[in-house]
Coordinates of C-alpha atoms and ligand atoms in Angstrom, one line a residue:
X4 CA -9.2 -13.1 15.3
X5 CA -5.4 -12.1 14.7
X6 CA -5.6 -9.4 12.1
X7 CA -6.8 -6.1 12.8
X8 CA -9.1 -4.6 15.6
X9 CA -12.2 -5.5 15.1
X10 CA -12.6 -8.7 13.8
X11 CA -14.2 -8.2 10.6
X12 CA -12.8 -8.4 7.2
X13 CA -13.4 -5.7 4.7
X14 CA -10.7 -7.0 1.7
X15 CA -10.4 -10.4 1.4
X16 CA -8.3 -11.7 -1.0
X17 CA -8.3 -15.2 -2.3
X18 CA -6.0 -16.8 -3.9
X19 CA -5.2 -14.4 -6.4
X20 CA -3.0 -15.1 -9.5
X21 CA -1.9 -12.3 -11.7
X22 CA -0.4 -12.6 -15.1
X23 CA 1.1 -9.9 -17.3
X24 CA 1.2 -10.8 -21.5
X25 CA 0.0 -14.0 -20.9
X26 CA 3.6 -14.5 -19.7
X27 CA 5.0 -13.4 -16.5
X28 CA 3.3 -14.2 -13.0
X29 CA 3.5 -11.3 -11.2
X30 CA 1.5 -12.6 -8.5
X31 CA 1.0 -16.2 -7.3
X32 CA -2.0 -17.7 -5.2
X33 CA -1.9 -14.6 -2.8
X34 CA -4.7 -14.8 -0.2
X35 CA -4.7 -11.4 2.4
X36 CA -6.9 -10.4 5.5
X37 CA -7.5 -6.5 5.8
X38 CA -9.7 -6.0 9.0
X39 CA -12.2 -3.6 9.4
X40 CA -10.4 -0.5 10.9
X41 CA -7.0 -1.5 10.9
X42 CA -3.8 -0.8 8.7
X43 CA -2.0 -3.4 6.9
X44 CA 1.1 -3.2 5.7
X45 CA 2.2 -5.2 2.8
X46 CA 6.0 -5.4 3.0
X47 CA 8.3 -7.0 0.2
X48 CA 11.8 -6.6 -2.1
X49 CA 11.6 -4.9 -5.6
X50 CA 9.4 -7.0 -8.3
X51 CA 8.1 -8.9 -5.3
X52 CA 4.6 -8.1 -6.7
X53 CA 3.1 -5.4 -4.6
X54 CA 2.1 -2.9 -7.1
X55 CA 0.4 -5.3 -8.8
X56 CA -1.6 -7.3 -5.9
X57 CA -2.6 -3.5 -5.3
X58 CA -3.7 -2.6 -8.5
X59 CA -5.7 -5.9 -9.0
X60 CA -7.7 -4.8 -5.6
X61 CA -8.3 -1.6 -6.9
X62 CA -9.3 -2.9 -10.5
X63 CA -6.5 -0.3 -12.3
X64 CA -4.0 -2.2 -14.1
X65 CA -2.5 0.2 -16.5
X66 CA -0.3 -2.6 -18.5
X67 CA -2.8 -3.3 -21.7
X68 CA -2.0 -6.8 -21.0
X69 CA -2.7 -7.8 -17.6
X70 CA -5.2 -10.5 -15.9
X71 CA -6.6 -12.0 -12.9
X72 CA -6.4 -15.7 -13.8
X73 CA -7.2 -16.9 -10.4
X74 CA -8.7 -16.5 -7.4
X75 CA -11.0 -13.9 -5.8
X76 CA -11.1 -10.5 -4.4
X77 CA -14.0 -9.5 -1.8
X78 CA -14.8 -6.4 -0.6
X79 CA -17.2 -6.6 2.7
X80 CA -18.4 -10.0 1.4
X81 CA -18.9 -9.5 -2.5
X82 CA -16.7 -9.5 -5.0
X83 CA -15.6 -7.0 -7.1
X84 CA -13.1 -9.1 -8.9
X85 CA -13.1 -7.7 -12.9
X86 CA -14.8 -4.4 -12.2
X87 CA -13.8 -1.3 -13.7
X88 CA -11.7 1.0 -11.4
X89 CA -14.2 3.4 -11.4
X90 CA -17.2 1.2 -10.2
X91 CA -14.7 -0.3 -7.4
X92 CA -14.0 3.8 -6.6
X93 CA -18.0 4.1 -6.3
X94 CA -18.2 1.2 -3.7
X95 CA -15.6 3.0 -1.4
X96 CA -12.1 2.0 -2.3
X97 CA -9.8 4.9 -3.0
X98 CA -6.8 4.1 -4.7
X99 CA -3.1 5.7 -4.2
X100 CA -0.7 4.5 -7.0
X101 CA 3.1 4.3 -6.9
X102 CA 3.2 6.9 -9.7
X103 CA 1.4 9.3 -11.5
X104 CA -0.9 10.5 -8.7
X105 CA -1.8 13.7 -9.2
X106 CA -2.5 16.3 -11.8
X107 CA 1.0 18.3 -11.8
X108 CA 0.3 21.6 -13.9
X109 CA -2.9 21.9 -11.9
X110 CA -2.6 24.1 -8.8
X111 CA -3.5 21.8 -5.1
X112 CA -6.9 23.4 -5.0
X113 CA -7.5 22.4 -8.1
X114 CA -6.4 19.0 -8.3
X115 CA -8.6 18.6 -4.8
X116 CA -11.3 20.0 -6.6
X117 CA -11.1 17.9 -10.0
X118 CA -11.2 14.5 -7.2
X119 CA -14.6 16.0 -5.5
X120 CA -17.3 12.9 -6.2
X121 CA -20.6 14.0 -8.0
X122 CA -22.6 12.9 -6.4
X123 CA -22.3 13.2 -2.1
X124 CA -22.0 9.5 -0.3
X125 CA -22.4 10.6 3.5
X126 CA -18.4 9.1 3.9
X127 CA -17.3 12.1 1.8
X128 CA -15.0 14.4 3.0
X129 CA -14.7 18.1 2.3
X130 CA -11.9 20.1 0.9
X131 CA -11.6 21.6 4.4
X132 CA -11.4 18.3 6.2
X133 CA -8.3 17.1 4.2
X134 CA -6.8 20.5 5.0
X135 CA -7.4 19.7 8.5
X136 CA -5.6 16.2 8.1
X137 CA -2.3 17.7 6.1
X138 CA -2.0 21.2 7.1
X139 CA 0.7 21.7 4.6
X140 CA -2.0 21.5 1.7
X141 CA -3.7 24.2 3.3
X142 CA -1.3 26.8 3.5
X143 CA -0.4 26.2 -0.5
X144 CA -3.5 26.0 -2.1
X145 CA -2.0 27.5 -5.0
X146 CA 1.2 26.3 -5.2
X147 CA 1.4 24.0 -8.5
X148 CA 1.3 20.4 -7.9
X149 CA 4.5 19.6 -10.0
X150 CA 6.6 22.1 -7.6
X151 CA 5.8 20.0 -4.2
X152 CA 8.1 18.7 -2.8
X153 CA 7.4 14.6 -2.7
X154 CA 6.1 14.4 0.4
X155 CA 3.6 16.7 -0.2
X156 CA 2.5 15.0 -3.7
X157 CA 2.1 12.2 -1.3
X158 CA 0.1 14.1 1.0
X159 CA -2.1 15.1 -2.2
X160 CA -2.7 12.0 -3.5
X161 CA -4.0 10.7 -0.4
X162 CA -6.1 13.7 0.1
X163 CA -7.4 13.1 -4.1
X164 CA -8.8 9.0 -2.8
X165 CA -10.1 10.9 0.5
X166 CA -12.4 13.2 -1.2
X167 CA -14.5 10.2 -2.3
X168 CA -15.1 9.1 1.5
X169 CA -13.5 5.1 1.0
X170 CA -13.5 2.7 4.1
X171 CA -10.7 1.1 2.3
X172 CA -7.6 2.9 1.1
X173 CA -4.9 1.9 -0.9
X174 CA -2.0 3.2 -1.1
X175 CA 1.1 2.2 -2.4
X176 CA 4.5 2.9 -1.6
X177 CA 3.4 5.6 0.5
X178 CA 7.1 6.8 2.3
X179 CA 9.4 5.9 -0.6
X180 CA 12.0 8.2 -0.7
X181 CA 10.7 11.0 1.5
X182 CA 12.5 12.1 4.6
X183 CA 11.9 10.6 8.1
X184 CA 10.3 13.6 9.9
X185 CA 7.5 13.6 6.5
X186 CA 7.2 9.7 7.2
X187 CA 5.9 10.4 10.7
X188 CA 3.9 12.9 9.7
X189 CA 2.1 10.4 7.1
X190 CA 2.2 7.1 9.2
X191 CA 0.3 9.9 12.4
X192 CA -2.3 11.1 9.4
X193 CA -3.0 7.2 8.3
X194 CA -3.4 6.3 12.4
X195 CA -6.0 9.1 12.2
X196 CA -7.4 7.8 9.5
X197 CA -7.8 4.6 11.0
X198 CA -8.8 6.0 14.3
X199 CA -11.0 8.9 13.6
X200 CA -12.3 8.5 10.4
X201 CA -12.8 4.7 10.6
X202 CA -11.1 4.1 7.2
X203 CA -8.8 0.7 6.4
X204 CA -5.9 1.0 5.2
X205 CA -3.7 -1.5 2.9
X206 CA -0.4 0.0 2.8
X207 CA 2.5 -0.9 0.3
X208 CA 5.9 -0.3 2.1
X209 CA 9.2 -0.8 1.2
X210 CA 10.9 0.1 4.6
X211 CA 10.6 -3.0 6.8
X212 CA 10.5 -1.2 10.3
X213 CA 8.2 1.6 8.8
X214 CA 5.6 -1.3 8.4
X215 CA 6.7 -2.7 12.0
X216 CA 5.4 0.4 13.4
X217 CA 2.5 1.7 11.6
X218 CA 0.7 -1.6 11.3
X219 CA -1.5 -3.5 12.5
X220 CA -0.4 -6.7 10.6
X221 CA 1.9 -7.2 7.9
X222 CA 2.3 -9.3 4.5
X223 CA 5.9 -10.2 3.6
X224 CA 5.2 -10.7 -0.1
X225 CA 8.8 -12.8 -1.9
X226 CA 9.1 -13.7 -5.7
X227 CA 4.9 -13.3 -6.4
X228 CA 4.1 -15.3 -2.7
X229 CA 3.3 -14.1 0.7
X230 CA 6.4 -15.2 2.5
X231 CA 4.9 -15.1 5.9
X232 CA 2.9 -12.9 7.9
X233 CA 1.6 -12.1 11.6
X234 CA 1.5 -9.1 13.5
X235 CA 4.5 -6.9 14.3
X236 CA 5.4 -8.2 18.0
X237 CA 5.0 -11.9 15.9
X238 CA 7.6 -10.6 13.2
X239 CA 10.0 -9.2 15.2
X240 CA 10.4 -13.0 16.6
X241 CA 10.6 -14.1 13.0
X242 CA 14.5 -14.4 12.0
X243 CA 14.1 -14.3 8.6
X244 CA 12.3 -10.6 9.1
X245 CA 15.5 -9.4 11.6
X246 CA 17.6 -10.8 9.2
X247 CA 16.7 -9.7 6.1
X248 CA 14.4 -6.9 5.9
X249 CA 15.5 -5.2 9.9
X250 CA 18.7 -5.9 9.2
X251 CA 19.3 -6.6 12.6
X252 CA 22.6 -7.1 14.8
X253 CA 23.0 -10.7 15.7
X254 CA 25.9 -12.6 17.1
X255 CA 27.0 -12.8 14.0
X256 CA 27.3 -9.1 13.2
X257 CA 25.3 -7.2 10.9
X258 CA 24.0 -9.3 7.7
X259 CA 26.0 -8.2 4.5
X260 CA 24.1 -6.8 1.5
X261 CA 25.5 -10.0 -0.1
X262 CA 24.2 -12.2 2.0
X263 CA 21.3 -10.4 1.4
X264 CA 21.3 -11.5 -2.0
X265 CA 22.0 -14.7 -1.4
X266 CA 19.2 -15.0 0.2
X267 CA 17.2 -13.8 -2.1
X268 CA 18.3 -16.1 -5.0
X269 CA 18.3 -19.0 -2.4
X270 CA 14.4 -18.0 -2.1
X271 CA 13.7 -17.8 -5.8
X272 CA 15.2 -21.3 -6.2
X273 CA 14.1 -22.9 -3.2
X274 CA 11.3 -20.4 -1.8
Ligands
ATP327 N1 3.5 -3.9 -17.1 C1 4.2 -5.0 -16.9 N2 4.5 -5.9 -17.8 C2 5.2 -7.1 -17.6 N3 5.7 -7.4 -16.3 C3 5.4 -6.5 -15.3 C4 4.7 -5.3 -15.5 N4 4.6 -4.7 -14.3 C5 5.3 -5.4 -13.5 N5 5.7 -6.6 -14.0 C6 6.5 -7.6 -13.4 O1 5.7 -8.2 -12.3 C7 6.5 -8.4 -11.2 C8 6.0 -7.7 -10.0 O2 6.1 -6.3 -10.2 P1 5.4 -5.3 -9.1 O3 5.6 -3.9 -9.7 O4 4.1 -5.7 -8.7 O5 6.4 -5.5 -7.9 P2 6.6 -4.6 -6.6 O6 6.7 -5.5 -5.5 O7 5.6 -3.5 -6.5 O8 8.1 -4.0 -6.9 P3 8.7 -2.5 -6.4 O9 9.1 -2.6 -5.0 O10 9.9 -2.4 -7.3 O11 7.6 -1.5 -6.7 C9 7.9 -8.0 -11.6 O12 8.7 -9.1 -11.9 C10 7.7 -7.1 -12.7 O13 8.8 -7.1 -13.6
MG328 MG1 5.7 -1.5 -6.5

Protein backbone atom coordinates (compact mmCIF):
# COMPACT_ATOMS: atom_id res chain seq x y z
CA UNK A 1 0.00 0.00 0.00
CA UNK A 2 1.38 3.61 -0.84
CA UNK A 3 -1.48 5.91 0.26
CA UNK A 4 -2.22 6.52 3.65
CA UNK A 5 -1.59 4.63 7.02
CA UNK A 6 -3.48 1.89 7.13
CA UNK A 7 -4.00 0.36 4.10
CA UNK A 8 -7.59 0.53 3.58
CA UNK A 9 -9.57 2.75 1.39
CA UNK A 10 -12.49 4.59 2.59
CA UNK A 11 -13.12 7.00 -0.80
CA UNK A 12 -12.53 5.58 -3.78
CA UNK A 13 -13.03 7.35 -6.73
CA UNK A 14 -13.24 5.84 -10.15
CA UNK A 15 -12.92 7.30 -13.03
CA UNK A 16 -15.08 10.15 -12.52
CA UNK A 17 -16.22 12.54 -15.35
CA UNK A 18 -18.07 15.68 -14.40
CA UNK A 19 -20.00 17.91 -16.80
CA UNK A 20 -21.53 21.26 -16.18
CA UNK A 21 -24.68 22.34 -18.87
CA UNK A 22 -24.16 19.47 -20.81
CA UNK A 23 -21.08 21.55 -21.92
CA UNK A 24 -18.00 22.03 -20.02
CA UNK A 25 -15.91 19.04 -18.51
CA UNK A 26 -14.97 20.10 -15.37
CA UNK A 27 -13.54 16.93 -14.44
CA UNK A 28 -12.06 14.23 -16.68
CA UNK A 29 -11.63 10.37 -15.82
CA UNK A 30 -10.35 11.22 -12.15
CA UNK A 31 -9.70 8.07 -10.20
CA UNK A 32 -8.38 8.99 -6.21
CA UNK A 33 -7.30 6.75 -3.14
CA UNK A 34 -8.16 8.28 0.34
CA UNK A 35 -6.94 5.77 3.01
CA UNK A 36 -8.43 5.03 6.04
CA UNK A 37 -6.99 7.49 8.61
CA UNK A 38 -4.88 9.60 6.58
CA UNK A 39 -5.15 13.14 4.99
CA UNK A 40 -5.05 13.78 1.42
CA UNK A 41 -4.39 16.66 -0.16
CA UNK A 42 -5.68 17.41 -3.46
CA UNK A 43 -3.46 20.18 -4.89
CA UNK A 44 -4.03 22.07 -8.28
CA UNK A 45 -4.18 25.71 -10.33
CA UNK A 46 -7.41 27.77 -10.54
CA UNK A 47 -10.34 25.94 -12.66
CA UNK A 48 -8.29 22.82 -12.34
CA UNK A 49 -11.44 21.05 -11.11
CA UNK A 50 -11.19 20.67 -7.40
CA UNK A 51 -14.21 22.16 -6.19
CA UNK A 52 -15.99 20.15 -8.28
CA UNK A 53 -14.32 16.57 -7.84
CA UNK A 54 -15.22 17.67 -4.17
CA UNK A 55 -18.65 18.39 -4.49
CA UNK A 56 -19.38 15.34 -6.69
CA UNK A 57 -17.89 13.20 -3.44
CA UNK A 58 -20.03 14.88 -1.25
CA UNK A 59 -23.15 14.72 -3.67
CA UNK A 60 -23.76 18.90 -3.32
CA UNK A 61 -23.43 20.42 -6.64
CA UNK A 62 -25.08 23.68 -6.33
CA UNK A 63 -24.83 24.60 -10.32
CA UNK A 64 -28.66 23.46 -11.50
CA UNK A 65 -26.90 21.91 -14.25
CA UNK A 66 -24.24 19.67 -13.22
CA UNK A 67 -23.69 15.63 -13.76
CA UNK A 68 -21.66 12.69 -13.09
CA UNK A 69 -21.40 11.15 -16.58
CA UNK A 70 -18.82 8.69 -15.72
CA UNK A 71 -17.34 6.76 -13.45
CA UNK A 72 -17.87 5.79 -9.77
CA UNK A 73 -17.54 7.08 -6.29
CA UNK A 74 -17.17 4.46 -3.25
CA UNK A 75 -17.36 5.08 0.15
CA UNK A 76 -15.96 1.94 2.32
CA UNK A 77 -16.86 -0.29 -0.56
CA UNK A 78 -20.40 1.01 -1.79
CA UNK A 79 -21.27 3.51 -3.77
CA UNK A 80 -22.92 6.49 -3.10
CA UNK A 81 -22.56 7.86 -6.54
CA UNK A 82 -26.07 10.10 -7.31
CA UNK A 83 -27.20 10.34 -3.64
CA UNK A 84 -28.62 13.32 -2.15
CA UNK A 85 -26.08 15.36 -0.07
CA UNK A 86 -28.02 14.78 2.83
CA UNK A 87 -28.19 10.81 2.67
CA UNK A 88 -24.13 10.90 1.85
CA UNK A 89 -24.04 13.41 5.28
CA UNK A 90 -26.08 10.44 7.07
CA UNK A 91 -23.41 7.77 5.98
CA UNK A 92 -20.52 9.87 7.59
CA UNK A 93 -19.15 12.33 5.13
CA UNK A 94 -19.11 15.86 6.34
CA UNK A 95 -18.69 18.37 3.84
CA UNK A 96 -16.65 21.80 4.03
CA UNK A 97 -17.37 24.10 0.89
CA UNK A 98 -15.14 26.80 -0.57
CA UNK A 99 -17.93 29.26 0.18
CA UNK A 100 -20.93 29.83 1.97
CA UNK A 101 -20.16 27.73 4.98
CA UNK A 102 -21.79 29.02 7.73
CA UNK A 103 -24.82 30.79 8.85
CA UNK A 104 -23.37 34.56 9.24
CA UNK A 105 -26.20 36.54 11.13
CA UNK A 106 -26.38 33.57 13.52
CA UNK A 107 -24.18 33.86 16.66
CA UNK A 108 -21.24 30.59 16.80
CA UNK A 109 -23.26 28.84 19.32
CA UNK A 110 -25.96 28.97 17.33
CA UNK A 111 -24.70 27.98 14.12
CA UNK A 112 -22.98 24.85 16.18
CA UNK A 113 -26.27 24.25 17.46
CA UNK A 114 -28.38 24.45 14.11
CA UNK A 115 -25.39 21.52 12.65
CA UNK A 116 -26.22 19.14 15.96
CA UNK A 117 -27.58 15.70 13.99
CA UNK A 118 -31.00 14.41 15.29
CA UNK A 119 -30.57 11.75 15.83
CA UNK A 120 -26.97 10.59 18.02
CA UNK A 121 -24.57 8.14 15.73
CA UNK A 122 -21.94 7.05 18.50
CA UNK A 123 -19.13 9.14 15.99
CA UNK A 124 -20.91 12.41 17.10
CA UNK A 125 -19.18 14.93 18.74
CA UNK A 126 -20.40 17.36 21.26
CA UNK A 127 -20.50 21.19 21.20
CA UNK A 128 -17.82 20.90 23.95
CA UNK A 129 -15.54 18.66 22.00
CA UNK A 130 -15.22 21.06 19.05
CA UNK A 131 -14.49 23.81 21.60
CA UNK A 132 -11.78 21.65 22.80
CA UNK A 133 -10.33 21.20 19.10
CA UNK A 134 -10.58 25.25 18.24
CA UNK A 135 -10.35 27.08 21.41
CA UNK A 136 -11.04 30.29 19.70
CA UNK A 137 -14.73 29.11 19.15
CA UNK A 138 -14.99 28.75 22.63
CA UNK A 139 -14.17 31.90 24.04
CA UNK A 140 -16.77 33.68 21.37
CA UNK A 141 -19.68 31.84 21.54
CA UNK A 142 -21.54 34.81 20.91
CA UNK A 143 -19.69 36.68 18.69
CA UNK A 144 -21.76 36.78 15.23
CA UNK A 145 -20.53 34.50 12.60
CA UNK A 146 -20.38 37.22 9.87
CA UNK A 147 -17.86 39.32 12.26
CA UNK A 148 -15.01 36.31 12.40
CA UNK A 149 -12.29 36.92 11.21
CA UNK A 150 -11.73 34.08 8.15
CA UNK A 151 -9.85 31.91 9.88
CA UNK A 152 -12.22 31.52 12.40
CA UNK A 153 -15.27 30.95 9.81
CA UNK A 154 -12.93 28.26 8.73
CA UNK A 155 -12.60 26.96 12.12
CA UNK A 156 -16.56 26.99 12.23
CA UNK A 157 -17.24 25.33 9.33
CA UNK A 158 -15.14 22.51 10.13
CA UNK A 159 -16.60 22.35 13.56
CA UNK A 160 -20.54 22.55 11.61
CA UNK A 161 -19.31 18.85 9.42
CA UNK A 162 -17.76 17.60 12.92
CA UNK A 163 -20.93 17.75 14.84
CA UNK A 164 -22.29 14.92 12.67
CA UNK A 165 -19.29 12.52 13.69
CA UNK A 166 -17.96 11.79 9.70
CA UNK A 167 -14.88 9.38 9.19
CA UNK A 168 -14.46 11.20 6.07
CA UNK A 169 -14.17 14.96 5.85
CA UNK A 170 -14.12 17.19 3.09
CA UNK A 171 -12.94 20.20 3.03
CA UNK A 172 -12.14 22.46 0.47
CA UNK A 173 -9.78 25.16 0.20
CA UNK A 174 -9.27 25.02 3.75
CA UNK A 175 -6.12 27.82 4.27
CA UNK A 176 -6.99 30.17 1.29
CA UNK A 177 -6.21 33.47 2.23
CA UNK A 178 -5.70 33.16 5.96
CA UNK A 179 -2.45 34.02 7.63
CA UNK A 180 0.36 31.49 8.31
CA UNK A 181 0.29 31.31 12.13
CA UNK A 182 -3.97 30.37 11.59
CA UNK A 183 -2.73 27.80 8.85
CA UNK A 184 -0.76 25.92 11.44
CA UNK A 185 -3.12 26.07 13.76
CA UNK A 186 -5.73 24.34 11.15
CA UNK A 187 -3.23 21.89 9.45
CA UNK A 188 -2.28 20.71 13.86
CA UNK A 189 -6.35 20.48 14.38
CA UNK A 190 -6.84 18.22 10.98
CA UNK A 191 -3.45 16.01 12.25
CA UNK A 192 -5.67 15.58 15.48
CA UNK A 193 -8.28 14.84 13.64
CA UNK A 194 -6.66 12.21 11.89
CA UNK A 195 -4.76 11.04 14.87
CA UNK A 196 -7.21 11.19 17.69
CA UNK A 197 -10.38 11.14 16.32
CA UNK A 198 -9.69 8.64 13.59
CA UNK A 199 -11.39 10.80 10.94
CA UNK A 200 -10.03 10.98 6.95
CA UNK A 201 -9.46 13.77 5.55
CA UNK A 202 -9.60 14.94 1.72
CA UNK A 203 -8.25 18.26 1.63
CA UNK A 204 -8.49 20.93 -1.31
CA UNK A 205 -5.30 23.12 -1.16
CA UNK A 206 -4.18 25.75 -3.19
CA UNK A 207 -0.67 26.29 -1.46
CA UNK A 208 1.60 23.58 -2.83
CA UNK A 209 4.02 23.18 0.25
CA UNK A 210 0.91 23.54 2.67
CA UNK A 211 -0.18 20.09 1.03
CA UNK A 212 3.66 18.92 1.23
CA UNK A 213 3.44 19.14 4.84
CA UNK A 214 0.07 18.23 6.12
CA UNK A 215 -0.39 15.24 3.93
CA UNK A 216 -0.17 12.08 3.70
CA UNK A 217 -0.40 11.80 -0.15
CA UNK A 218 -1.24 14.29 -2.64
CA UNK A 219 -3.29 14.68 -6.07
CA UNK A 220 -1.91 17.33 -8.48
CA UNK A 221 -5.18 17.81 -10.36
CA UNK A 222 -4.19 19.98 -14.20
CA UNK A 223 -6.93 21.12 -16.79
CA UNK A 224 -9.90 18.43 -15.29
CA UNK A 225 -6.91 15.39 -14.87
CA UNK A 226 -4.79 14.26 -12.06
CA UNK A 227 -1.44 15.33 -13.23
CA UNK A 228 0.51 13.02 -10.97
CA UNK A 229 0.55 11.93 -7.62
CA UNK A 230 2.69 10.11 -4.72
CA UNK A 231 3.46 11.00 -1.43
CA UNK A 232 5.26 14.12 -0.34
CA UNK A 233 9.05 12.74 -0.01
CA UNK A 234 7.94 11.30 -3.83
CA UNK A 235 6.90 14.86 -4.96
CA UNK A 236 9.46 16.79 -3.79
CA UNK A 237 11.69 14.44 -6.35
CA UNK A 238 9.15 15.36 -8.98
CA UNK A 239 10.51 18.46 -11.08
CA UNK A 240 7.51 19.45 -12.43
CA UNK A 241 6.06 19.94 -8.58
CA UNK A 242 9.57 22.07 -7.62
CA UNK A 243 9.07 23.81 -10.65
CA UNK A 244 5.88 24.81 -10.82
CA UNK A 245 3.84 24.62 -7.82
CA UNK A 246 7.31 24.99 -5.02
CA UNK A 247 8.64 27.34 -6.97
CA UNK A 248 11.83 26.12 -6.23
CA UNK A 249 15.56 27.62 -6.78
CA UNK A 250 17.30 25.66 -9.49
CA UNK A 251 20.38 26.27 -11.40
CA UNK A 252 18.54 28.18 -13.34
CA UNK A 253 17.20 30.69 -10.89
CA UNK A 254 13.84 30.99 -9.61
CA UNK A 255 11.04 30.01 -12.41
CA UNK A 256 9.27 33.29 -13.63
CA UNK A 257 5.48 33.66 -13.23
CA UNK A 258 5.60 33.58 -17.10
CA UNK A 259 7.10 30.67 -17.42
CA UNK A 260 4.65 29.64 -15.21
CA UNK A 261 2.14 30.27 -17.64
CA UNK A 262 3.80 28.84 -20.28
CA UNK A 263 3.66 25.96 -18.75
CA UNK A 264 0.41 25.95 -18.14
CA UNK A 265 -0.80 26.53 -21.73
CA UNK A 266 1.87 24.07 -22.84
CA UNK A 267 -0.18 21.46 -20.51
CA UNK A 268 -3.64 22.41 -21.78
CA UNK A 269 -2.32 21.83 -25.31
CA UNK A 270 -0.14 19.06 -24.93
CA UNK A 271 -1.03 17.77 -21.20
N1 LIG B 1 -21.39 26.30 -12.17
C1 LIG B 1 -20.56 26.13 -13.18
N2 LIG B 1 -20.98 26.20 -14.46
C2 LIG B 1 -20.13 26.02 -15.49
N3 LIG B 1 -18.82 25.76 -15.36
C3 LIG B 1 -18.33 25.68 -14.12
C4 LIG B 1 -19.17 25.86 -12.96
N4 LIG B 1 -18.39 25.71 -11.85
C5 LIG B 1 -17.14 25.47 -12.30
N5 LIG B 1 -17.11 25.43 -13.65
C6 LIG B 1 -15.92 25.19 -14.48
O1 LIG B 1 -15.36 23.94 -14.15
C7 LIG B 1 -13.95 24.02 -14.12
C8 LIG B 1 -13.42 23.55 -12.77
O2 LIG B 1 -13.86 24.43 -11.77
P1 LIG B 1 -13.59 24.16 -10.22
O3 LIG B 1 -14.29 25.21 -9.46
O4 LIG B 1 -13.90 22.75 -9.91
O5 LIG B 1 -12.01 24.35 -10.17
P2 LIG B 1 -11.05 24.51 -8.90
O6 LIG B 1 -9.87 23.64 -9.16
O7 LIG B 1 -11.79 24.32 -7.65
O8 LIG B 1 -10.59 26.04 -9.05
P3 LIG B 1 -10.26 27.14 -7.91
O9 LIG B 1 -8.86 26.85 -7.48
O10 LIG B 1 -10.38 28.43 -8.64
O11 LIG B 1 -11.25 27.01 -6.80
C9 LIG B 1 -13.59 25.45 -14.45
O12 LIG B 1 -13.26 25.51 -15.80
C10 LIG B 1 -14.85 26.20 -14.16
O13 LIG B 1 -14.97 27.33 -14.98
MG1 LIG C 1 -12.17 25.51 -6.03
Amino acid sequence: MENGSSGSALLEVIGLEVVYHRAVTAVQGVSLTAEERSITALVGTNGAGKSTTLAAIAGFMRAEDVRITEGDVLFDGASIKGRRNDQISAMGIGYVPEREKIFPTLSVLENLTACRPRSGSDRAMSIEQVYDLFPRLAERPNTIAGYLSGGERQMLAISMALLGGPRLLLIDEMTLGLAPIVVESLVETVTRLRDEHNVTILVVEQNASTGIEMADYIYVMENGRIAFDGPPDRLLQHEDFQEFYLGMEREGGRKHYQDVKQYRRKRRWFG
